[in-house]
């Protein structure tokens, strides 16, 4: 296998075979994100990807999950993705699910039939970063997508029979916009009803523009207690009818939460409120990481 630069994958793809289909992220402008700042975006040659899959087959006896990286591999046209997916089927008949990152624009460019075609050929889950439900916050962080576009993209993924795993970031509104960020993110989840929601907590690295804003005092980070208040308000505003697996158990989070919404909402709210009273339960700043 050949990997170029640092390779990122969602926490739930920890045991997957990672294959780089693109290098970097086609957008690469989000101010909080430094993941691909050192990479110039390009689509890899399909033959190189196929060679990597063949090499992996020689090396691994059992591959049940494959993740197509980098930032938004869904940017590829369906005809190219289908060549890769068919090779995966041929080489790894035991593979149960292929996952992929996609931006809202990548999803919106595809028809529902094209998304269904990807599902029929092995894609099971699309990871998509919403980050916030607030249009103001999305604009401030240069997400390149509006609340309405993200909602439409997630609904489209779910309507095509794929699962959407949507990421939000606690603290992304800073002290100024935390309430709007919490309420609008909660109502957005209610409106789009994704299969999974992952809630991280903001941590920036020096290459991210937001890091400089924090250092220079232009953006005020929430305290750990304020992060919990924000999560409480976000959860209070989530009212889904279809089961949504909610996870806030990433290395960046102060408190680890995991449950199925709507049924576990009360339990998770109690957990947050207990942590707000017993701050000893919060993860030490030294142990938080991206
Ligand atoms: S958050 Fe996602 S879309 Fe934004 S720059 Fe990073 S990888 Fe690209």
PDB file of C-alpha atoms and ligand atoms in Angstrom:
ATOM      1  CA  UNK A   1       0.000   0.000   0.000  1.00  0.00           C
ATOM      2  CA  UNK A   2       1.204   3.500  -0.801  1.00  0.00           C
ATOM      3  CA  UNK A   3       0.101   6.375   1.402  1.00  0.00           C
ATOM      4  CA  UNK A   4       0.783  10.012   0.728  1.00  0.00           C
ATOM      5  CA  UNK A   5       1.115  12.303   3.764  1.00  0.00           C
ATOM      6  CA  UNK A   6      -0.962  11.918   6.925  1.00  0.00           C
ATOM      7  CA  UNK A   7      -4.066   9.821   6.388  1.00  0.00           C
ATOM      8  CA  UNK A   8      -7.271  10.553   8.330  1.00  0.00           C
ATOM      9  CA  UNK A   9     -10.268   8.328   8.866  1.00  0.00           C
ATOM     10  CA  UNK A  10     -13.404   8.508  11.015  1.00  0.00           C
ATOM     11  CA  UNK A  11     -13.061   6.849  14.465  1.00  0.00           C
ATOM     12  CA  UNK A  12     -15.491   4.093  13.438  1.00  0.00           C
ATOM     13  CA  UNK A  13     -13.189   3.094  10.569  1.00  0.00           C
ATOM     14  CA  UNK A  14     -10.320   2.259  12.957  1.00  0.00           C
ATOM     15  CA  UNK A  15     -10.120  -1.347  11.748  1.00  0.00           C
ATOM     16  CA  UNK A  16     -10.801  -0.670   8.057  1.00  0.00           C
ATOM     17  CA  UNK A  17      -8.390  -0.951   5.185  1.00  0.00           C
ATOM     18  CA  UNK A  18      -7.762   2.667   4.168  1.00  0.00           C
ATOM     19  CA  UNK A  19      -7.299   3.349   0.464  1.00  0.00           C
ATOM     20  CA  UNK A  20      -6.480   6.834  -0.821  1.00  0.00           C
ATOM     21  CA  UNK A  21      -8.616   7.592  -3.828  1.00  0.00           C
ATOM     22  CA  UNK A  22      -7.947  11.322  -3.699  1.00  0.00           C
ATOM     23  CA  UNK A  23      -5.116  13.220  -2.104  1.00  0.00           C
ATOM     24  CA  UNK A  24      -6.195  16.091   0.149  1.00  0.00           C
ATOM     25  CA  UNK A  25      -9.524  17.891   0.163  1.00  0.00           C
ATOM     26  CA  UNK A  26     -11.077  19.668  -2.834  1.00  0.00           C
ATOM     27  CA  UNK A  27     -12.407  22.456  -0.578  1.00  0.00           C
ATOM     28  CA  UNK A  28      -9.549  22.768   1.941  1.00  0.00           C
ATOM     29  CA  UNK A  29     -10.733  26.159   3.209  1.00  0.00           C
ATOM     30  CA  UNK A  30     -12.428  25.446   6.555  1.00  0.00           C
ATOM     31  CA  UNK A  31     -10.707  27.710   9.064  1.00  0.00           C
ATOM     32  CA  UNK A  32     -10.699  25.162  11.915  1.00  0.00           C
ATOM     33  CA  UNK A  33      -9.198  22.322   9.847  1.00  0.00           C
ATOM     34  CA  UNK A  34      -5.525  21.683   9.233  1.00  0.00           C
ATOM     35  CA  UNK A  35      -5.801  18.082   8.039  1.00  0.00           C
ATOM     36  CA  UNK A  36      -4.914  18.645   4.414  1.00  0.00           C
ATOM     37  CA  UNK A  37      -3.302  22.090   4.417  1.00  0.00           C
ATOM     38  CA  UNK A  38       0.011  20.550   3.345  1.00  0.00           C
ATOM     39  CA  UNK A  39      -1.524  18.673   0.396  1.00  0.00           C
ATOM     40  CA  UNK A  40      -2.497  19.964  -3.003  1.00  0.00           C
ATOM     41  CA  UNK A  41      -5.761  18.306  -3.983  1.00  0.00           C
ATOM     42  CA  UNK A  42      -5.744  15.749  -6.780  1.00  0.00           C
ATOM     43  CA  UNK A  43      -7.588  12.618  -7.820  1.00  0.00           C
ATOM     44  CA  UNK A  44      -5.271   9.608  -7.940  1.00  0.00           C
ATOM     45  CA  UNK A  45      -4.970   7.628 -11.144  1.00  0.00           C
ATOM     46  CA  UNK A  46      -7.489   4.783 -11.029  1.00  0.00           C
ATOM     47  CA  UNK A  47      -4.773   2.270 -11.949  1.00  0.00           C
ATOM     48  CA  UNK A  48      -2.746   3.277  -8.892  1.00  0.00           C
ATOM     49  CA  UNK A  49      -5.776   2.703  -6.664  1.00  0.00           C
ATOM     50  CA  UNK A  50      -6.391  -0.714  -8.246  1.00  0.00           C
ATOM     51  CA  UNK A  51      -2.729  -1.652  -7.738  1.00  0.00           C
ATOM     52  CA  UNK A  52      -3.012  -0.682  -4.072  1.00  0.00           C
ATOM     53  CA  UNK A  53      -6.082  -2.875  -3.672  1.00  0.00           C
ATOM     54  CA  UNK A  54      -4.265  -5.797  -5.313  1.00  0.00           C
ATOM     55  CA  UNK A  55      -1.256  -5.267  -3.024  1.00  0.00           C
ATOM     56  CA  UNK A  56      -3.532  -5.187   0.032  1.00  0.00           C
ATOM     57  CA  UNK A  57      -5.134  -8.480  -1.038  1.00  0.00           C
ATOM     58  CA  UNK A  58      -1.697 -10.117  -0.939  1.00  0.00           C
ATOM     59  CA  UNK A  59      -1.087  -8.754   2.520  1.00  0.00           C
ATOM     60  CA  UNK A  60      -4.401  -9.046   4.437  1.00  0.00           C
ATOM     61  CA  UNK A  61      -6.261 -12.329   4.848  1.00  0.00           C
ATOM     62  CA  UNK A  62      -9.590 -10.831   5.925  1.00  0.00           C
ATOM     63  CA  UNK A  63     -10.835  -7.336   5.104  1.00  0.00           C
ATOM     64  CA  UNK A  64     -14.367  -6.672   6.289  1.00  0.00           C
ATOM     65  CA  UNK A  65     -14.380  -2.899   5.898  1.00  0.00           C
ATOM     66  CA  UNK A  66     -12.701  -0.528   3.497  1.00  0.00           C
ATOM     67  CA  UNK A  67     -12.562   3.241   3.779  1.00  0.00           C
ATOM     68  CA  UNK A  68     -11.962   5.433   0.729  1.00  0.00           C
ATOM     69  CA  UNK A  69      -9.896   8.508   1.661  1.00  0.00           C
ATOM     70  CA  UNK A  70      -8.813  11.388   1.574  1.00  0.00           C
ATOM     71  CA  UNK A  71     -11.007  14.376   2.395  1.00  0.00           C
ATOM     72  CA  UNK A  72     -13.878  13.912  -0.012  1.00  0.00           C
ATOM     73  CA  UNK A  73     -13.412  10.877  -2.223  1.00  0.00           C
ATOM     74  CA  UNK A  74     -17.070  11.201  -3.216  1.00  0.00           C
ATOM     75  CA  UNK A  75     -15.942  14.027  -5.513  1.00  0.00           C
ATOM     76  CA  UNK A  76     -15.090  11.286  -8.064  1.00  0.00           C
ATOM     77  CA  UNK A  77     -17.545  10.675 -10.866  1.00  0.00           C
ATOM     78  CA  UNK A  78     -19.630   7.535 -10.433  1.00  0.00           C
ATOM     79  CA  UNK A  79     -18.015   5.821 -13.427  1.00  0.00           C
ATOM     80  CA  UNK A  80     -14.609   5.976 -11.672  1.00  0.00           C
ATOM     81  CA  UNK A  81     -15.954   5.038  -8.250  1.00  0.00           C
ATOM     82  CA  UNK A  82     -17.700   2.040  -9.808  1.00  0.00           C
ATOM     83  CA  UNK A  83     -14.413   0.736 -11.272  1.00  0.00           C
ATOM     84  CA  UNK A  84     -12.910   0.860  -7.767  1.00  0.00           C
ATOM     85  CA  UNK A  85     -15.974  -0.669  -6.089  1.00  0.00           C
ATOM     86  CA  UNK A  86     -16.140  -3.539  -8.609  1.00  0.00           C
ATOM     87  CA  UNK A  87     -12.467  -4.313  -8.028  1.00  0.00           C
ATOM     88  CA  UNK A  88     -13.136  -4.326  -4.267  1.00  0.00           C
ATOM     89  CA  UNK A  89     -16.011  -6.816  -4.787  1.00  0.00           C
ATOM     90  CA  UNK A  90     -13.781  -9.033  -6.904  1.00  0.00           C
ATOM     91  CA  UNK A  91     -10.748  -8.966  -4.613  1.00  0.00           C
ATOM     92  CA  UNK A  92     -12.464  -8.764  -1.221  1.00  0.00           C
ATOM     93  CA  UNK A  93     -15.735 -10.735  -1.391  1.00  0.00           C
ATOM     94  CA  UNK A  94     -15.717 -10.790   2.423  1.00  0.00           C
ATOM     95  CA  UNK A  95     -15.892  -6.966   2.606  1.00  0.00           C
ATOM     96  CA  UNK A  96     -19.172  -5.968   4.243  1.00  0.00           C
ATOM     97  CA  UNK A  97     -19.036  -2.196   3.912  1.00  0.00           C
ATOM     98  CA  UNK A  98     -17.165   0.516   2.066  1.00  0.00           C
ATOM     99  CA  UNK A  99     -17.155   3.964   3.689  1.00  0.00           C
ATOM    100  CA  UNK A 100     -16.320   7.291   2.101  1.00  0.00           C
ATOM    101  CA  UNK A 101     -15.987  10.968   2.998  1.00  0.00           C
ATOM    102  CA  UNK A 102     -18.169  13.334   0.993  1.00  0.00           C
ATOM    103  CA  UNK A 103     -18.771  17.066   1.090  1.00  0.00           C
ATOM    104  CA  UNK A 104     -22.361  18.376   0.855  1.00  0.00           C
ATOM    105  CA  UNK A 105     -21.573  19.646  -2.659  1.00  0.00           C
ATOM    106  CA  UNK A 106     -20.293  16.200  -3.743  1.00  0.00           C
ATOM    107  CA  UNK A 107     -23.576  14.667  -2.622  1.00  0.00           C
ATOM    108  CA  UNK A 108     -25.725  17.361  -4.230  1.00  0.00           C
ATOM    109  CA  UNK A 109     -23.933  16.915  -7.560  1.00  0.00           C
ATOM    110  CA  UNK A 110     -25.051  13.274  -7.655  1.00  0.00           C
ATOM    111  CA  UNK A 111     -28.578  12.144  -8.417  1.00  0.00           C
ATOM    112  CA  UNK A 112     -30.410   9.889  -5.979  1.00  0.00           C
ATOM    113  CA  UNK A 113     -30.069   7.104  -8.578  1.00  0.00           C
ATOM    114  CA  UNK A 114     -26.294   7.573  -8.675  1.00  0.00           C
ATOM    115  CA  UNK A 115     -26.123   7.360  -4.893  1.00  0.00           C
ATOM    116  CA  UNK A 116     -28.266   4.212  -4.993  1.00  0.00           C
ATOM    117  CA  UNK A 117     -25.888   2.781  -7.630  1.00  0.00           C
ATOM    118  CA  UNK A 118     -22.979   3.323  -5.221  1.00  0.00           C
ATOM    119  CA  UNK A 119     -24.953   1.540  -2.490  1.00  0.00           C
ATOM    120  CA  UNK A 120     -25.670  -1.416  -4.787  1.00  0.00           C
ATOM    121  CA  UNK A 121     -21.948  -1.649  -5.489  1.00  0.00           C
ATOM    122  CA  UNK A 122     -20.780  -1.699  -1.884  1.00  0.00           C
ATOM    123  CA  UNK A 123     -20.778   1.796  -0.371  1.00  0.00           C
ATOM    124  CA  UNK A 124     -22.640   1.609   2.934  1.00  0.00           C
ATOM    125  CA  UNK A 125     -21.930   4.868   4.672  1.00  0.00           C
ATOM    126  CA  UNK A 126     -21.077   8.461   3.726  1.00  0.00           C
ATOM    127  CA  UNK A 127     -19.270  10.591   6.332  1.00  0.00           C
ATOM    128  CA  UNK A 128     -20.160  14.219   5.952  1.00  0.00           C
ATOM    129  CA  UNK A 129     -19.040  17.209   8.013  1.00  0.00           C
ATOM    130  CA  UNK A 130     -21.857  19.588   8.939  1.00  0.00           C
ATOM    131  CA  UNK A 131     -19.862  21.122  11.815  1.00  0.00           C
ATOM    132  CA  UNK A 132     -22.730  23.494  12.710  1.00  0.00           C
ATOM    133  CA  UNK A 133     -26.395  24.059  11.945  1.00  0.00           C
ATOM    134  CA  UNK A 134     -25.941  27.824  12.103  1.00  0.00           C
ATOM    135  CA  UNK A 135     -25.510  29.637   8.803  1.00  0.00           C
ATOM    136  CA  UNK A 136     -23.548  32.352  10.600  1.00  0.00           C
ATOM    137  CA  UNK A 137     -21.042  29.862  12.035  1.00  0.00           C
ATOM    138  CA  UNK A 138     -20.811  27.995   8.700  1.00  0.00           C
ATOM    139  CA  UNK A 139     -19.985  31.272   6.957  1.00  0.00           C
ATOM    140  CA  UNK A 140     -17.469  32.311   9.624  1.00  0.00           C
ATOM    141  CA  UNK A 141     -15.577  29.009   9.301  1.00  0.00           C
ATOM    142  CA  UNK A 142     -15.778  29.063   5.468  1.00  0.00           C
ATOM    143  CA  UNK A 143     -17.494  25.687   5.310  1.00  0.00           C
ATOM    144  CA  UNK A 144     -18.539  26.283   1.714  1.00  0.00           C
ATOM    145  CA  UNK A 145     -22.067  24.977   2.318  1.00  0.00           C
ATOM    146  CA  UNK A 146     -25.213  26.401   3.870  1.00  0.00           C
ATOM    147  CA  UNK A 147     -27.478  24.801   6.468  1.00  0.00           C
ATOM    148  CA  UNK A 148     -30.115  24.172   3.771  1.00  0.00           C
ATOM    149  CA  UNK A 149     -27.572  22.496   1.454  1.00  0.00           C
ATOM    150  CA  UNK A 150     -26.280  20.231   4.224  1.00  0.00           C
ATOM    151  CA  UNK A 151     -29.812  19.220   5.203  1.00  0.00           C
ATOM    152  CA  UNK A 152     -30.653  18.459   1.563  1.00  0.00           C
ATOM    153  CA  UNK A 153     -27.440  16.438   1.119  1.00  0.00           C
ATOM    154  CA  UNK A 154     -28.004  14.322   4.240  1.00  0.00           C
ATOM    155  CA  UNK A 155     -31.638  13.661   3.356  1.00  0.00           C
ATOM    156  CA  UNK A 156     -30.557  12.625  -0.112  1.00  0.00           C
ATOM    157  CA  UNK A 157     -27.998  10.157   1.269  1.00  0.00           C
ATOM    158  CA  UNK A 158     -30.579   8.578   3.568  1.00  0.00           C
ATOM    159  CA  UNK A 159     -33.275   8.533   0.855  1.00  0.00           C
ATOM    160  CA  UNK A 160     -30.953   6.565  -1.431  1.00  0.00           C
ATOM    161  CA  UNK A 161     -30.593   3.805   1.185  1.00  0.00           C
ATOM    162  CA  UNK A 162     -27.089   4.815   2.295  1.00  0.00           C
ATOM    163  CA  UNK A 163     -26.342   5.786   5.874  1.00  0.00           C
ATOM    164  CA  UNK A 164     -25.162   9.304   6.674  1.00  0.00           C
ATOM    165  CA  UNK A 165     -22.740   9.894   9.522  1.00  0.00           C
ATOM    166  CA  UNK A 166     -22.699  13.613  10.237  1.00  0.00           C
ATOM    167  CA  UNK A 167     -20.065  15.415  12.291  1.00  0.00           C
ATOM    168  CA  UNK A 168     -20.610  18.507  14.439  1.00  0.00           C
ATOM    169  CA  UNK A 169     -18.013  20.432  16.445  1.00  0.00           C
ATOM    170  CA  UNK A 170     -18.687  21.676  19.982  1.00  0.00           C
ATOM    171  CA  UNK A 171     -17.325  25.140  20.602  1.00  0.00           C
ATOM    172  CA  UNK A 172     -17.209  26.136  16.933  1.00  0.00           C
ATOM    173  CA  UNK A 173     -19.342  29.241  17.580  1.00  0.00           C
ATOM    174  CA  UNK A 174     -16.961  30.400  20.317  1.00  0.00           C
ATOM    175  CA  UNK A 175     -18.270  32.472  23.250  1.00  0.00           C
ATOM    176  CA  UNK A 176     -20.083  34.839  20.879  1.00  0.00           C
ATOM    177  CA  UNK A 177     -22.305  32.365  19.022  1.00  0.00           C
ATOM    178  CA  UNK A 178     -22.474  29.275  21.237  1.00  0.00           C
ATOM    179  CA  UNK A 179     -26.233  29.445  21.836  1.00  0.00           C
ATOM    180  CA  UNK A 180     -27.095  29.817  18.158  1.00  0.00           C
ATOM    181  CA  UNK A 181     -24.602  27.051  17.298  1.00  0.00           C
ATOM    182  CA  UNK A 182     -26.188  24.696  19.863  1.00  0.00           C
ATOM    183  CA  UNK A 183     -29.843  25.370  19.023  1.00  0.00           C
ATOM    184  CA  UNK A 184     -29.412  25.409  15.253  1.00  0.00           C
ATOM    185  CA  UNK A 185     -27.283  22.250  15.276  1.00  0.00           C
ATOM    186  CA  UNK A 186     -29.926  20.462  17.362  1.00  0.00           C
ATOM    187  CA  UNK A 187     -32.794  21.531  15.109  1.00  0.00           C
ATOM    188  CA  UNK A 188     -30.743  20.676  12.023  1.00  0.00           C
ATOM    189  CA  UNK A 189     -30.258  17.102  13.248  1.00  0.00           C
ATOM    190  CA  UNK A 190     -34.030  16.907  13.873  1.00  0.00           C
ATOM    191  CA  UNK A 191     -34.736  18.091  10.325  1.00  0.00           C
ATOM    192  CA  UNK A 192     -32.321  15.824   8.484  1.00  0.00           C
ATOM    193  CA  UNK A 193     -32.551  12.660  10.645  1.00  0.00           C
ATOM    194  CA  UNK A 194     -29.175  11.066   9.844  1.00  0.00           C
ATOM    195  CA  UNK A 195     -28.355   7.501  10.912  1.00  0.00           C
ATOM    196  CA  UNK A 196     -25.343   8.717  12.935  1.00  0.00           C
ATOM    197  CA  UNK A 197     -24.189  11.947  14.542  1.00  0.00           C
ATOM    198  CA  UNK A 198     -20.647  12.409  15.842  1.00  0.00           C
ATOM    199  CA  UNK A 199     -19.921  15.378  18.087  1.00  0.00           C
ATOM    200  CA  UNK A 200     -16.276  16.384  18.480  1.00  0.00           C
ATOM    201  CA  UNK A 201     -14.940  19.281  20.534  1.00  0.00           C
ATOM    202  CA  UNK A 202     -12.926  22.032  18.905  1.00  0.00           C
ATOM    203  CA  UNK A 203      -9.144  21.652  18.992  1.00  0.00           C
ATOM    204  CA  UNK A 204      -7.027  23.499  16.456  1.00  0.00           C
ATOM    205  CA  UNK A 205      -3.500  22.926  15.193  1.00  0.00           C
ATOM    206  CA  UNK A 206      -1.111  25.703  14.134  1.00  0.00           C
ATOM    207  CA  UNK A 207      -1.818  25.309  10.398  1.00  0.00           C
ATOM    208  CA  UNK A 208      -5.520  26.122  10.921  1.00  0.00           C
ATOM    209  CA  UNK A 209      -6.475  29.790  10.446  1.00  0.00           C
ATOM    210  CA  UNK A 210      -8.723  29.628  13.489  1.00  0.00           C
ATOM    211  CA  UNK A 211      -5.682  28.744  15.595  1.00  0.00           C
ATOM    212  CA  UNK A 212      -4.220  32.154  14.825  1.00  0.00           C
ATOM    213  CA  UNK A 213      -7.561  33.838  15.635  1.00  0.00           C
ATOM    214  CA  UNK A 214      -7.539  32.108  19.026  1.00  0.00           C
ATOM    215  CA  UNK A 215      -3.922  33.104  19.727  1.00  0.00           C
ATOM    216  CA  UNK A 216      -4.624  36.721  18.780  1.00  0.00           C
ATOM    217  CA  UNK A 217      -7.853  36.862  20.839  1.00  0.00           C
ATOM    218  CA  UNK A 218     -10.169  37.248  17.837  1.00  0.00           C
ATOM    219  CA  UNK A 219     -11.980  33.999  18.719  1.00  0.00           C
ATOM    220  CA  UNK A 220     -12.732  33.015  22.320  1.00  0.00           C
ATOM    221  CA  UNK A 221     -12.746  29.306  23.096  1.00  0.00           C
ATOM    222  CA  UNK A 222     -15.446  27.950  25.396  1.00  0.00           C
ATOM    223  CA  UNK A 223     -14.398  26.696  28.820  1.00  0.00           C
ATOM    224  CA  UNK A 224     -15.001  22.955  29.442  1.00  0.00           C
ATOM    225  CA  UNK A 225     -18.122  23.826  31.460  1.00  0.00           C
ATOM    226  CA  UNK A 226     -19.439  26.016  28.639  1.00  0.00           C
ATOM    227  CA  UNK A 227     -18.851  23.169  26.171  1.00  0.00           C
ATOM    228  CA  UNK A 228     -21.107  20.996  28.328  1.00  0.00           C
ATOM    229  CA  UNK A 229     -23.764  23.725  28.515  1.00  0.00           C
ATOM    230  CA  UNK A 230     -23.644  23.918  24.742  1.00  0.00           C
ATOM    231  CA  UNK A 231     -23.972  20.130  24.360  1.00  0.00           C
ATOM    232  CA  UNK A 232     -26.904  20.164  26.796  1.00  0.00           C
ATOM    233  CA  UNK A 233     -28.690  22.833  24.739  1.00  0.00           C
ATOM    234  CA  UNK A 234     -27.926  20.994  21.485  1.00  0.00           C
ATOM    235  CA  UNK A 235     -29.299  17.698  22.815  1.00  0.00           C
ATOM    236  CA  UNK A 236     -32.415  19.425  24.188  1.00  0.00           C
ATOM    237  CA  UNK A 237     -33.102  20.626  20.653  1.00  0.00           C
ATOM    238  CA  UNK A 238     -32.739  17.230  18.976  1.00  0.00           C
ATOM    239  CA  UNK A 239     -36.129  15.676  18.354  1.00  0.00           C
ATOM    240  CA  UNK A 240     -35.825  12.821  15.884  1.00  0.00           C
ATOM    241  CA  UNK A 241     -38.421  10.197  15.077  1.00  0.00           C
ATOM    242  CA  UNK A 242     -36.084   7.757  13.336  1.00  0.00           C
ATOM    243  CA  UNK A 243     -33.266   6.215  15.437  1.00  0.00           C
ATOM    244  CA  UNK A 244     -30.084   8.250  15.310  1.00  0.00           C
ATOM    245  CA  UNK A 245     -26.916   6.898  16.929  1.00  0.00           C
ATOM    246  CA  UNK A 246     -25.357   9.818  18.810  1.00  0.00           C
ATOM    247  CA  UNK A 247     -21.679   9.601  19.720  1.00  0.00           C
ATOM    248  CA  UNK A 248     -19.582  12.167  21.515  1.00  0.00           C
ATOM    249  CA  UNK A 249     -16.816   9.829  22.597  1.00  0.00           C
ATOM    250  CA  UNK A 250     -13.929  11.194  20.559  1.00  0.00           C
ATOM    251  CA  UNK A 251     -10.506  11.907  22.072  1.00  0.00           C
ATOM    252  CA  UNK A 252     -11.312  15.632  21.846  1.00  0.00           C
ATOM    253  CA  UNK A 253     -14.424  15.452  24.042  1.00  0.00           C
ATOM    254  CA  UNK A 254     -14.451  16.346  27.752  1.00  0.00           C
ATOM    255  CA  UNK A 255     -17.194  13.814  28.545  1.00  0.00           C
ATOM    256  CA  UNK A 256     -17.859  10.588  26.686  1.00  0.00           C
ATOM    257  CA  UNK A 257     -21.483  10.209  25.563  1.00  0.00           C
ATOM    258  CA  UNK A 258     -23.029   7.437  23.500  1.00  0.00           C
ATOM    259  CA  UNK A 259     -26.638   6.530  22.933  1.00  0.00           C
ATOM    260  CA  UNK A 260     -29.494   6.087  20.521  1.00  0.00           C
ATOM    261  CA  UNK A 261     -31.809   9.043  20.010  1.00  0.00           C
ATOM    262  CA  UNK A 262     -34.585   9.617  20.860  1.00  0.00           C
ATOM    263  CA  UNK A 263     -34.706   6.896  23.505  1.00  0.00           C
ATOM    264  CA  UNK A 264     -31.422   7.726  25.309  1.00  0.00           C
ATOM    265  CA  UNK A 265     -31.799  11.510  25.267  1.00  0.00           C
ATOM    266  CA  UNK A 266     -32.829  11.779  28.937  1.00  0.00           C
ATOM    267  CA  UNK A 267     -29.956   9.544  30.086  1.00  0.00           C
ATOM    268  CA  UNK A 268     -27.356  11.511  28.105  1.00  0.00           C
ATOM    269  CA  UNK A 269     -28.745  14.834  29.390  1.00  0.00           C
ATOM    270  CA  UNK A 270     -28.491  13.501  32.970  1.00  0.00           C
ATOM    271  CA  UNK A 271     -24.908  12.444  32.266  1.00  0.00           C
ATOM    272  CA  UNK A 272     -24.001  15.961  31.057  1.00  0.00           C
ATOM    273  CA  UNK A 273     -25.738  17.606  34.025  1.00  0.00           C
ATOM    274  CA  UNK A 274     -23.903  15.312  36.466  1.00  0.00           C
ATOM    275  CA  UNK A 275     -20.595  16.149  34.789  1.00  0.00           C
ATOM    276  CA  UNK A 276     -21.422  19.866  35.129  1.00  0.00           C
ATOM    277  CA  UNK A 277     -21.841  19.351  38.879  1.00  0.00           C
ATOM    278  CA  UNK A 278     -18.787  17.063  39.233  1.00  0.00           C
ATOM    279  CA  UNK A 279     -16.153  18.658  37.052  1.00  0.00           C
ATOM    280  CA  UNK A 280     -13.642  16.029  38.225  1.00  0.00           C
ATOM    281  CA  UNK A 281     -15.376  13.780  35.665  1.00  0.00           C
ATOM    282  CA  UNK A 282     -14.124  15.944  32.778  1.00  0.00           C
ATOM    283  CA  UNK A 283     -11.191  14.797  30.685  1.00  0.00           C
ATOM    284  CA  UNK A 284      -7.986  16.609  31.591  1.00  0.00           C
ATOM    285  CA  UNK A 285      -6.919  19.099  28.916  1.00  0.00           C
ATOM    286  CA  UNK A 286      -3.589  17.231  28.550  1.00  0.00           C
ATOM    287  CA  UNK A 287      -5.367  14.083  27.352  1.00  0.00           C
ATOM    288  CA  UNK A 288      -7.554  15.728  24.717  1.00  0.00           C
ATOM    289  CA  UNK A 289      -6.452  15.231  21.137  1.00  0.00           C
ATOM    290  CA  UNK A 290      -7.690  15.320  17.571  1.00  0.00           C
TER     291      UNK A 290
HETATM  292  S1  LIG B   1     -13.197  20.100   7.353  1.00  0.00           S
HETATM  293 FE1  LIG B   1     -13.474  18.686   5.642  1.00  0.00          FE
HETATM  294  S2  LIG B   1     -14.193  20.000   3.947  1.00  0.00           S
HETATM  295 FE2  LIG B   1     -13.284  21.364   5.478  1.00  0.00          FE
HETATM  296  S3  LIG B   1     -11.154  21.611   4.834  1.00  0.00           S
HETATM  297 FE3  LIG B   1     -11.177  19.933   6.330  1.00  0.00          FE
HETATM  298  S4  LIG B   1     -11.388  18.073   5.112  1.00  0.00           S
HETATM  299 FE4  LIG B   1     -11.944  19.802   3.780  1.00  0.00          FE
END
